[in-house]
C-alpha cells in the first residue's frame, strides 16, 4: 500500500495514534507519524494528512478543551477539599467564560517561611486557541532548589491578571 494512500481512514489512524501516544506519553509530530505509518503499515501519507491525523488524535486524547474549562470549578473544589489551607480561585465573566485562575497549595504557603525572601514571577504564552498566559511565582529554598509558590492562568500579562 505504498504511495499516498487516500483510504487511510482518519478515525482508524487517529485511534492508533491515540493508543500509541497514551502508551508512550509523547506527542507525535507529523514527520514521526509519517514514519510510523510507513514502518507499521507500509502506508505513505502527506505531511498535511499526518498533521490532520495528529490533530484528530490529540482531540481524542485531550477530549474537548472547552469541556476542560467547564470542569475547573469541580477540580478546584476537590483541590481545596483534599488540600485544606490551599488557595484556589477562579474568576469568570458574566457569561461564565474563563477569565483568571490562581492556585497556591498549602505546602507552598507554609514552605514560604523557610525560603529566601525573594519571589521570582514569570509568564509564558499558552499556545492554544484560547490565547491565555501561564503565570508562576517561585523562590529558592534553603537548599538552593526552586520552590514553587503559586501559579495562575490569565488572559494576558497585564496589571489586573497579576493582582
CSV table of N, CA and C in Angstrom, one decimal:
chain,number,residue,atom,x,y,z
A,1,UNK,N,0.8,-1.2,0.0
A,1,UNK,CA,0.0,0.0,0.0
A,1,UNK,C,0.9,1.2,0.0
A,2,UNK,N,1.9,1.2,-0.7
A,2,UNK,CA,2.8,2.4,-0.7
A,2,UNK,C,2.1,3.4,-1.6
A,3,UNK,N,2.7,4.6,-1.6
A,3,UNK,CA,2.1,5.7,-2.3
A,3,UNK,C,1.2,6.5,-1.4
A,4,UNK,N,0.6,7.6,-1.8
A,4,UNK,CA,-0.2,8.4,-1.0
A,4,UNK,C,-1.6,7.7,-0.8
A,5,UNK,N,-1.7,6.9,0.2
A,5,UNK,CA,-2.8,6.0,0.5
A,5,UNK,C,-4.0,6.8,1.0
A,6,UNK,N,-4.9,7.1,0.1
A,6,UNK,CA,-6.0,8.0,0.4
A,6,UNK,C,-7.1,7.3,1.2
A,7,UNK,N,-7.0,6.0,1.4
A,7,UNK,CA,-8.0,5.3,2.1
A,7,UNK,C,-7.6,5.0,3.6
A,8,UNK,N,-6.6,5.6,4.0
A,8,UNK,CA,-6.2,5.5,5.4
A,8,UNK,C,-7.2,6.3,6.2
A,9,UNK,N,-8.2,5.6,6.7
A,9,UNK,CA,-9.3,6.3,7.4
A,9,UNK,C,-8.8,7.0,8.6
A,10,UNK,N,-9.2,8.3,8.7
A,10,UNK,CA,-8.6,9.1,9.8
A,10,UNK,C,-9.0,8.7,11.1
A,11,UNK,N,-10.2,8.1,11.3
A,11,UNK,CA,-10.6,7.7,12.7
A,11,UNK,C,-9.8,6.5,13.1
A,12,UNK,N,-9.5,5.6,12.2
A,12,UNK,CA,-8.8,4.4,12.5
A,12,UNK,C,-7.3,4.7,12.8
A,13,UNK,N,-6.7,5.6,12.0
A,13,UNK,CA,-5.4,6.0,12.3
A,13,UNK,C,-5.3,6.9,13.5
A,14,UNK,N,-6.4,7.7,13.7
A,14,UNK,CA,-6.4,8.6,14.9
A,14,UNK,C,-6.5,7.7,16.1
A,15,UNK,N,-7.3,6.6,16.1
A,15,UNK,CA,-7.4,5.7,17.3
A,15,UNK,C,-6.0,5.0,17.5
A,16,UNK,N,-5.3,4.6,16.4
A,16,UNK,CA,-4.0,4.1,16.6
A,16,UNK,C,-3.0,5.0,17.2
A,17,UNK,N,-3.1,6.3,16.8
A,17,UNK,CA,-2.2,7.3,17.3
A,17,UNK,C,-2.5,7.6,18.8
A,18,UNK,N,-3.8,7.6,19.1
A,18,UNK,CA,-4.2,7.8,20.5
A,18,UNK,C,-3.6,6.7,21.4
A,19,UNK,N,-3.8,5.5,21.0
A,19,UNK,CA,-3.2,4.4,21.8
A,19,UNK,C,-1.7,4.5,21.9
A,20,UNK,N,-1.1,4.8,20.8
A,20,UNK,CA,0.4,4.9,20.8
A,20,UNK,C,0.9,6.0,21.7
A,21,UNK,N,0.2,7.2,21.6
A,21,UNK,CA,0.6,8.3,22.4
A,21,UNK,C,0.3,8.2,23.9
A,22,UNK,N,-0.8,7.5,24.2
A,22,UNK,CA,-1.0,7.2,25.6
A,22,UNK,C,-0.1,6.2,26.2
A,23,UNK,N,0.4,5.2,25.4
A,23,UNK,CA,1.3,4.2,25.9
A,23,UNK,C,2.7,4.8,26.1
A,24,UNK,N,3.1,5.7,25.3
A,24,UNK,CA,4.5,6.2,25.3
A,24,UNK,C,4.6,7.6,25.9
A,25,UNK,N,3.4,8.3,26.2
A,25,UNK,CA,3.4,9.6,26.8
A,25,UNK,C,4.1,10.6,26.0
A,26,UNK,N,4.1,10.5,24.7
A,26,UNK,CA,4.8,11.5,23.9
A,26,UNK,C,3.7,12.0,22.9
A,27,UNK,N,3.9,13.2,22.4
A,27,UNK,CA,3.1,13.8,21.4
A,27,UNK,C,3.8,13.7,20.0
A,28,UNK,N,3.1,13.0,19.1
A,28,UNK,CA,3.7,12.7,17.8
A,28,UNK,C,3.6,14.0,16.9
A,29,UNK,N,4.7,14.2,16.3
A,29,UNK,CA,4.7,15.3,15.3
A,29,UNK,C,4.5,14.6,13.9
A,30,UNK,N,4.0,15.4,12.9
A,30,UNK,CA,3.7,14.8,11.6
A,30,UNK,C,4.8,13.9,11.0
A,31,UNK,N,6.0,14.3,11.1
A,31,UNK,CA,7.1,13.5,10.4
A,31,UNK,C,7.2,12.2,11.1
A,32,UNK,N,7.0,12.1,12.4
A,32,UNK,CA,7.1,10.8,13.1
A,32,UNK,C,5.9,10.0,12.8
A,33,UNK,N,4.7,10.6,12.7
A,33,UNK,CA,3.5,9.8,12.3
A,33,UNK,C,3.7,9.2,10.9
A,34,UNK,N,4.3,10.0,10.0
A,34,UNK,CA,4.5,9.5,8.6
A,34,UNK,C,5.5,8.3,8.6
A,35,UNK,N,6.5,8.4,9.4
A,35,UNK,CA,7.5,7.3,9.6
A,35,UNK,C,6.8,6.1,10.2
A,36,UNK,N,6.1,6.3,11.3
A,36,UNK,CA,5.5,5.1,12.0
A,36,UNK,C,4.4,4.4,11.1
A,37,UNK,N,3.6,5.2,10.3
A,37,UNK,CA,2.6,4.6,9.5
A,37,UNK,C,3.3,3.8,8.4
A,38,UNK,N,4.4,4.3,7.9
A,38,UNK,CA,5.2,3.5,6.8
A,38,UNK,C,5.8,2.3,7.4
A,39,UNK,N,6.4,2.4,8.6
A,39,UNK,CA,7.1,1.3,9.3
A,39,UNK,C,6.1,0.2,9.7
A,40,UNK,N,4.9,0.6,10.3
A,40,UNK,CA,4.0,-0.4,10.9
A,40,UNK,C,3.0,-0.9,9.8
A,41,UNK,N,2.6,-0.1,8.9
A,41,UNK,CA,1.5,-0.5,8.0
A,41,UNK,C,1.9,-0.3,6.5
A,42,UNK,N,3.1,0.1,6.2
A,42,UNK,CA,3.5,0.3,4.8
A,42,UNK,C,2.6,1.3,4.1
A,43,UNK,N,2.1,2.3,4.8
A,43,UNK,CA,1.2,3.3,4.3
A,43,UNK,C,2.0,4.6,4.2
A,44,UNK,N,2.0,5.2,3.1
A,44,UNK,CA,2.6,6.5,2.9
A,44,UNK,C,1.5,7.6,2.9
A,45,UNK,N,1.9,8.7,3.5
A,45,UNK,CA,0.9,9.8,3.5
A,45,UNK,C,1.6,11.1,3.5
A,46,UNK,N,0.9,12.2,3.1
A,46,UNK,CA,1.5,13.5,3.0
A,46,UNK,C,1.6,14.1,4.4
A,47,UNK,N,2.4,15.1,4.5
A,47,UNK,CA,2.6,15.8,5.8
A,47,UNK,C,1.3,16.4,6.2
A,48,UNK,N,0.5,17.0,5.3
A,48,UNK,CA,-0.8,17.6,5.7
A,48,UNK,C,-1.7,16.6,6.3
A,49,UNK,N,-1.8,15.4,5.7
A,49,UNK,CA,-2.7,14.3,6.2
A,49,UNK,C,-2.2,13.9,7.6
A,50,UNK,N,-0.9,13.8,7.8
A,50,UNK,CA,-0.3,13.4,9.1
A,50,UNK,C,-0.6,14.5,10.1
A,51,UNK,N,-0.6,15.7,9.7
A,51,UNK,CA,-1.0,16.8,10.6
A,51,UNK,C,-2.5,16.7,11.0
A,52,UNK,N,-3.3,16.5,10.1
A,52,UNK,CA,-4.8,16.3,10.4
A,52,UNK,C,-5.0,15.2,11.3
A,53,UNK,N,-4.3,14.1,11.1
A,53,UNK,CA,-4.4,12.9,11.9
A,53,UNK,C,-3.9,13.2,13.3
A,54,UNK,N,-2.8,13.9,13.4
A,54,UNK,CA,-2.3,14.3,14.7
A,54,UNK,C,-3.3,15.1,15.5
A,55,UNK,N,-4.0,16.1,14.8
A,55,UNK,CA,-5.0,16.9,15.5
A,55,UNK,C,-6.2,16.1,15.9
A,56,UNK,N,-6.6,15.1,15.1
A,56,UNK,CA,-7.7,14.3,15.5
A,56,UNK,C,-7.3,13.4,16.7
A,57,UNK,N,-6.1,12.9,16.7
A,57,UNK,CA,-5.7,12.0,17.8
A,57,UNK,C,-5.6,12.9,19.1
A,58,UNK,N,-5.1,14.1,19.0
A,58,UNK,CA,-5.0,15.0,20.2
A,58,UNK,C,-6.3,15.3,20.7
A,59,UNK,N,-7.3,15.5,19.9
A,59,UNK,CA,-8.7,15.7,20.3
A,59,UNK,C,-9.2,14.5,21.0
A,60,UNK,N,-8.9,13.3,20.5
A,60,UNK,CA,-9.4,12.1,21.2
A,60,UNK,C,-8.7,11.9,22.5
A,61,UNK,N,-7.5,12.2,22.7
A,61,UNK,CA,-6.8,12.1,23.9
A,61,UNK,C,-7.2,13.1,24.9
A,62,UNK,N,-7.2,14.4,24.5
A,62,UNK,CA,-7.5,15.5,25.4
A,62,UNK,C,-9.0,15.8,25.5
A,63,UNK,N,-9.8,15.2,24.8
A,63,UNK,CA,-11.2,15.5,24.7
A,63,UNK,C,-11.4,16.9,24.2
A,64,UNK,N,-12.3,17.6,24.7
A,64,UNK,CA,-12.7,18.9,24.3
A,64,UNK,C,-12.1,20.0,25.2
A,65,UNK,N,-11.3,20.9,24.7
A,65,UNK,CA,-10.7,21.9,25.6
A,65,UNK,C,-11.7,22.7,26.3
A,66,UNK,N,-12.8,23.0,25.6
A,66,UNK,CA,-13.9,23.8,26.3
A,66,UNK,C,-14.5,23.1,27.5
A,67,UNK,N,-14.6,21.7,27.3
A,67,UNK,CA,-15.0,20.9,28.5
A,67,UNK,C,-14.1,21.0,29.6
A,68,UNK,N,-12.8,21.0,29.4
A,68,UNK,CA,-11.8,21.2,30.4
A,68,UNK,C,-12.0,22.4,31.2
A,69,UNK,N,-12.3,23.5,30.5
A,69,UNK,CA,-12.5,24.8,31.3
A,69,UNK,C,-13.8,24.7,32.1
A,70,UNK,N,-14.8,24.0,31.6
A,70,UNK,CA,-16.1,23.8,32.3
A,70,UNK,C,-15.9,22.9,33.6
A,71,UNK,N,-14.8,22.1,33.6
A,71,UNK,CA,-14.6,21.2,34.7
A,71,UNK,C,-13.7,21.9,35.8
A,72,UNK,N,-13.2,23.1,35.6
A,72,UNK,CA,-12.4,23.8,36.5
A,72,UNK,C,-13.0,24.0,37.9
A,73,UNK,N,-14.3,24.5,38.0
A,73,UNK,CA,-14.9,24.6,39.3
A,73,UNK,C,-14.9,23.3,40.1
A,74,UNK,N,-15.2,22.2,39.5
A,74,UNK,CA,-15.2,21.0,40.2
A,74,UNK,C,-13.8,20.6,40.6
A,75,UNK,N,-12.8,20.8,39.7
A,75,UNK,CA,-11.4,20.5,40.1
A,75,UNK,C,-10.9,21.3,41.2
A,76,UNK,N,-11.2,22.6,41.2
A,76,UNK,CA,-10.8,23.5,42.3
A,76,UNK,C,-11.5,23.1,43.6
A,77,UNK,N,-12.7,22.7,43.6
A,77,UNK,CA,-13.4,22.3,44.8
A,77,UNK,C,-12.7,21.1,45.4
A,78,UNK,N,-12.4,20.1,44.6
A,78,UNK,CA,-11.7,18.9,45.1
A,78,UNK,C,-10.3,19.2,45.5
A,79,UNK,N,-9.6,20.1,44.8
A,79,UNK,CA,-8.3,20.5,45.2
A,79,UNK,C,-8.3,21.1,46.6
A,80,UNK,N,-9.2,22.0,46.9
A,80,UNK,CA,-9.3,22.7,48.2
A,80,UNK,C,-9.8,21.7,49.3
A,81,UNK,N,-10.6,20.7,48.9
A,81,UNK,CA,-11.1,19.7,49.8
A,81,UNK,C,-10.0,18.8,50.2
A,82,UNK,N,-9.2,18.3,49.3
A,82,UNK,CA,-8.2,17.4,49.6
A,82,UNK,C,-6.9,18.0,50.1
A,83,UNK,N,-6.8,19.3,49.9
A,83,UNK,CA,-5.6,20.1,50.4
A,83,UNK,C,-6.0,21.3,51.2
A,84,UNK,N,-6.6,21.0,52.4
A,84,UNK,CA,-7.0,22.1,53.2
A,84,UNK,C,-6.0,23.2,53.4
A,85,UNK,N,-6.3,24.4,53.4
A,85,UNK,CA,-5.4,25.5,53.6
A,85,UNK,C,-4.8,26.0,52.2
A,86,UNK,N,-5.1,25.3,51.2
A,86,UNK,CA,-4.7,25.8,49.8
A,86,UNK,C,-5.6,26.9,49.3
A,87,UNK,N,-5.1,27.7,48.5
A,87,UNK,CA,-5.9,28.8,47.8
A,87,UNK,C,-6.1,28.4,46.4
A,88,UNK,N,-7.3,28.5,46.0
A,88,UNK,CA,-7.7,28.2,44.6
A,88,UNK,C,-8.9,29.0,44.2
A,89,UNK,N,-8.6,30.0,43.3
A,89,UNK,CA,-9.7,30.9,42.9
A,89,UNK,C,-9.9,30.9,41.4
A,90,UNK,N,-11.1,31.0,41.0
A,90,UNK,CA,-11.4,31.0,39.6
A,90,UNK,C,-12.3,32.3,39.4
A,91,UNK,N,-12.0,33.1,38.4
A,91,UNK,CA,-12.9,34.2,38.0
A,91,UNK,C,-13.3,34.0,36.6
A,92,UNK,N,-14.6,34.2,36.4
A,92,UNK,CA,-15.2,34.1,35.1
A,92,UNK,C,-15.9,35.4,34.8
A,93,UNK,N,-16.3,35.6,33.5
A,93,UNK,CA,-17.1,36.8,33.1
A,93,UNK,C,-18.5,36.5,33.5
A,94,UNK,N,-19.4,37.5,33.2
A,94,UNK,CA,-20.8,37.4,33.5
A,94,UNK,C,-21.4,36.3,32.7
A,95,UNK,N,-20.8,35.9,31.5
A,95,UNK,CA,-21.3,34.9,30.7
A,95,UNK,C,-20.7,33.5,31.0
A,96,UNK,N,-20.0,33.4,32.1
A,96,UNK,CA,-19.4,32.2,32.6
A,96,UNK,C,-18.2,31.8,31.7
A,97,UNK,N,-17.5,32.7,31.0
A,97,UNK,CA,-16.3,32.5,30.3
A,97,UNK,C,-15.1,32.6,31.2
A,98,UNK,N,-14.1,31.8,31.1
A,98,UNK,CA,-12.9,31.8,31.9
A,98,UNK,C,-12.2,33.1,31.8
A,99,UNK,N,-11.8,33.6,32.9
A,99,UNK,CA,-11.0,34.9,32.9
A,99,UNK,C,-9.7,34.7,33.6
A,100,UNK,N,-9.7,34.3,34.9
A,100,UNK,CA,-8.4,34.1,35.6
A,100,UNK,C,-8.5,32.9,36.5
A,101,UNK,N,-7.4,32.3,36.8
A,101,UNK,CA,-7.3,31.2,37.7
A,101,UNK,C,-6.0,31.4,38.6
A,102,UNK,N,-6.1,31.1,39.9
A,102,UNK,CA,-5.0,31.2,40.8
A,102,UNK,C,-5.0,30.0,41.7
A,103,UNK,N,-3.8,29.4,41.9
A,103,UNK,CA,-3.7,28.2,42.7
A,103,UNK,C,-2.4,28.4,43.5
A,104,UNK,N,-2.5,28.2,44.8
A,104,UNK,CA,-1.3,28.0,45.7
A,104,UNK,C,-1.6,27.0,46.7
A,105,UNK,N,-0.9,25.9,46.7
A,105,UNK,CA,-1.1,24.8,47.6
A,105,UNK,C,-0.6,25.1,49.0
A,106,UNK,N,-1.3,24.5,50.0
A,106,UNK,CA,-0.9,24.8,51.4
A,106,UNK,C,0.6,24.5,51.7
A,107,UNK,N,1.1,23.4,51.1
A,107,UNK,CA,2.5,23.1,51.3
A,107,UNK,C,3.4,24.3,50.8
A,108,UNK,N,3.0,24.9,49.8
A,108,UNK,CA,3.8,26.1,49.2
A,108,UNK,C,3.7,27.3,50.2
A,109,UNK,N,2.4,27.5,50.6
A,109,UNK,CA,2.2,28.6,51.5
A,109,UNK,C,3.0,28.5,52.8
A,110,UNK,N,2.9,27.3,53.4
A,110,UNK,CA,3.7,27.0,54.7
A,110,UNK,C,5.2,27.0,54.4
A,111,UNK,N,5.6,26.4,53.3
A,111,UNK,CA,7.0,26.3,53.0
A,111,UNK,C,7.7,27.7,52.7
A,112,UNK,N,6.9,28.7,52.4
A,112,UNK,CA,7.5,30.0,52.1
A,112,UNK,C,8.3,30.6,53.3
A,113,UNK,N,7.9,30.3,54.5
A,113,UNK,CA,8.6,30.8,55.6
A,113,UNK,C,10.0,30.3,55.8
A,114,UNK,N,10.3,29.2,55.1
A,114,UNK,CA,11.7,28.6,55.1
A,114,UNK,C,12.5,28.9,53.9
A,115,UNK,N,12.0,29.8,53.1
A,115,UNK,CA,12.7,30.1,51.8
A,115,UNK,C,13.3,31.5,51.9
A,116,UNK,N,14.1,31.8,50.9
A,116,UNK,CA,14.7,33.1,50.8
A,116,UNK,C,13.6,34.1,50.5
A,117,UNK,N,13.7,35.3,51.0
A,117,UNK,CA,12.6,36.3,50.8
A,117,UNK,C,12.7,37.0,49.5
A,118,UNK,N,12.8,36.2,48.4
A,118,UNK,CA,12.8,36.8,47.0
A,118,UNK,C,11.8,35.9,46.2
A,119,UNK,N,10.9,36.6,45.5
A,119,UNK,CA,10.0,35.9,44.7
A,119,UNK,C,10.3,36.2,43.2
A,120,UNK,N,10.3,35.1,42.4
A,120,UNK,CA,10.5,35.3,41.0
A,120,UNK,C,9.2,35.0,40.3
A,121,UNK,N,8.8,36.0,39.5
A,121,UNK,CA,7.5,35.8,38.8
A,121,UNK,C,7.8,35.8,37.3
A,122,UNK,N,7.1,34.9,36.7
A,122,UNK,CA,7.3,34.7,35.2
A,122,UNK,C,5.9,34.4,34.6
A,123,UNK,N,5.9,34.6,33.3
A,123,UNK,CA,4.7,34.3,32.5
A,123,UNK,C,5.1,33.7,31.1
A,124,UNK,N,4.3,32.8,30.6
A,124,UNK,CA,4.6,32.3,29.3
A,124,UNK,C,3.3,32.1,28.6
A,125,UNK,N,3.3,32.4,27.3
A,125,UNK,CA,2.1,32.2,26.5
A,125,UNK,C,1.7,30.8,26.3
A,126,UNK,N,0.5,30.4,26.4
A,126,UNK,CA,0.0,29.1,26.1
A,126,UNK,C,-0.4,29.1,24.7
A,127,UNK,N,0.1,28.1,24.0
A,127,UNK,CA,-0.1,28.1,22.5
A,127,UNK,C,-1.3,27.2,22.2
A,128,UNK,N,-2.5,27.8,22.4
A,128,UNK,CA,-3.7,27.1,22.1
A,128,UNK,C,-4.7,28.1,21.5
A,129,UNK,N,-5.9,27.6,21.2
A,129,UNK,CA,-6.9,28.5,20.6
A,129,UNK,C,-7.4,29.6,21.5
A,130,UNK,N,-7.2,29.4,22.8
A,130,UNK,CA,-7.7,30.3,23.8
A,130,UNK,C,-6.8,31.5,24.1
A,131,UNK,N,-5.5,31.4,23.8
A,131,UNK,CA,-4.6,32.5,23.9
A,131,UNK,C,-4.4,33.0,25.3
A,132,UNK,N,-4.3,32.1,26.3
A,132,UNK,CA,-4.1,32.5,27.7
A,132,UNK,C,-2.6,32.6,28.0
A,133,UNK,N,-2.3,33.0,29.2
A,133,UNK,CA,-0.9,33.1,29.7
A,133,UNK,C,-0.8,32.4,31.0
A,134,UNK,N,0.2,31.5,31.1
A,134,UNK,CA,0.5,30.8,32.3
A,134,UNK,C,1.5,31.7,33.1
A,135,UNK,N,1.1,32.0,34.4
A,135,UNK,CA,1.9,32.8,35.3
A,135,UNK,C,2.4,31.9,36.4
A,136,UNK,N,3.6,32.1,36.9
A,136,UNK,CA,4.0,31.3,38.1
A,136,UNK,C,4.9,32.2,38.9
A,137,UNK,N,4.9,31.9,40.2
A,137,UNK,CA,5.7,32.5,41.2
A,137,UNK,C,6.5,31.5,41.9
A,138,UNK,N,7.8,31.7,42.1
A,138,UNK,CA,8.6,30.7,42.8
A,138,UNK,C,9.7,31.4,43.5
A,139,UNK,N,10.4,30.7,44.3
A,139,UNK,CA,11.6,31.2,45.1
A,139,UNK,C,12.6,30.1,45.2
A,140,UNK,N,13.6,30.3,46.0
A,140,UNK,CA,14.6,29.3,46.3
A,140,UNK,C,14.5,28.9,47.8
A,141,UNK,N,14.6,27.6,48.0
A,141,UNK,CA,14.6,27.2,49.4
A,141,UNK,C,16.0,27.2,50.0
A,142,UNK,N,16.1,26.7,51.2
A,142,UNK,CA,17.4,26.7,51.9
A,142,UNK,C,18.5,25.8,51.2
A,143,UNK,N,18.0,24.9,50.3
A,143,UNK,CA,19.0,24.0,49.6
A,143,UNK,C,19.3,24.6,48.2
A,144,UNK,N,18.9,25.8,48.0
A,144,UNK,CA,19.1,26.5,46.7
A,144,UNK,C,18.3,25.8,45.5
A,145,UNK,N,17.2,25.1,45.9
A,145,UNK,CA,16.3,24.5,44.9
A,145,UNK,C,15.2,25.4,44.6
A,146,UNK,N,14.6,25.3,43.4
A,146,UNK,CA,13.5,26.1,43.1
A,146,UNK,C,12.3,25.6,43.9
A,147,UNK,N,11.5,26.5,44.5
A,147,UNK,CA,10.4,26.2,45.3
A,147,UNK,C,9.2,26.9,44.7
A,148,UNK,N,8.2,26.1,44.2
A,148,UNK,CA,7.0,26.8,43.6
A,148,UNK,C,6.1,27.4,44.7
A,149,UNK,N,5.6,28.6,44.5
A,149,UNK,CA,4.7,29.2,45.4
A,149,UNK,C,3.3,29.2,44.9
A,150,UNK,N,3.1,29.6,43.7
A,150,UNK,CA,1.8,29.7,43.1
A,150,UNK,C,1.8,29.7,41.6
A,151,UNK,N,0.7,29.5,41.0
A,151,UNK,CA,0.6,29.7,39.6
A,151,UNK,C,-0.8,30.1,39.2
A,152,UNK,N,-0.9,30.6,38.0
A,152,UNK,CA,-2.2,31.0,37.6
A,152,UNK,C,-2.3,31.1,36.1
A,153,UNK,N,-3.5,31.2,35.6
A,153,UNK,CA,-3.7,31.3,34.1
A,153,UNK,C,-4.6,32.6,33.9
A,154,UNK,N,-4.2,33.4,33.0
A,154,UNK,CA,-4.9,34.7,32.8
A,154,UNK,C,-5.0,35.0,31.3
A,155,UNK,N,-5.7,36.0,30.9
A,155,UNK,CA,-5.9,36.3,29.5
A,155,UNK,C,-4.6,36.9,28.9
A,156,UNK,N,-3.9,37.6,29.7
A,156,UNK,CA,-2.6,38.2,29.2
A,156,UNK,C,-1.8,38.7,30.4
A,157,UNK,N,-0.6,39.1,30.2
A,157,UNK,CA,0.3,39.7,31.2
A,157,UNK,C,-0.1,41.1,31.4
A,158,UNK,N,-1.1,41.4,32.2
A,158,UNK,CA,-1.5,42.8,32.5
A,158,UNK,C,-1.6,43.0,34.0
A,159,UNK,N,-1.8,44.2,34.4
A,159,UNK,CA,-1.8,44.5,35.8
A,159,UNK,C,-3.0,43.8,36.5
A,160,UNK,N,-4.1,43.7,35.9
A,160,UNK,CA,-5.3,43.0,36.5
A,160,UNK,C,-5.0,41.5,36.8
A,161,UNK,N,-4.3,40.9,35.9
A,161,UNK,CA,-4.0,39.5,36.0
A,161,UNK,C,-3.0,39.1,37.0
A,162,UNK,N,-2.1,40.1,37.4
A,162,UNK,CA,-1.1,39.9,38.4
A,162,UNK,C,-1.6,40.1,39.8
A,163,UNK,N,-2.7,40.8,40.0
A,163,UNK,CA,-3.2,41.1,41.3
A,163,UNK,C,-3.9,40.0,42.0
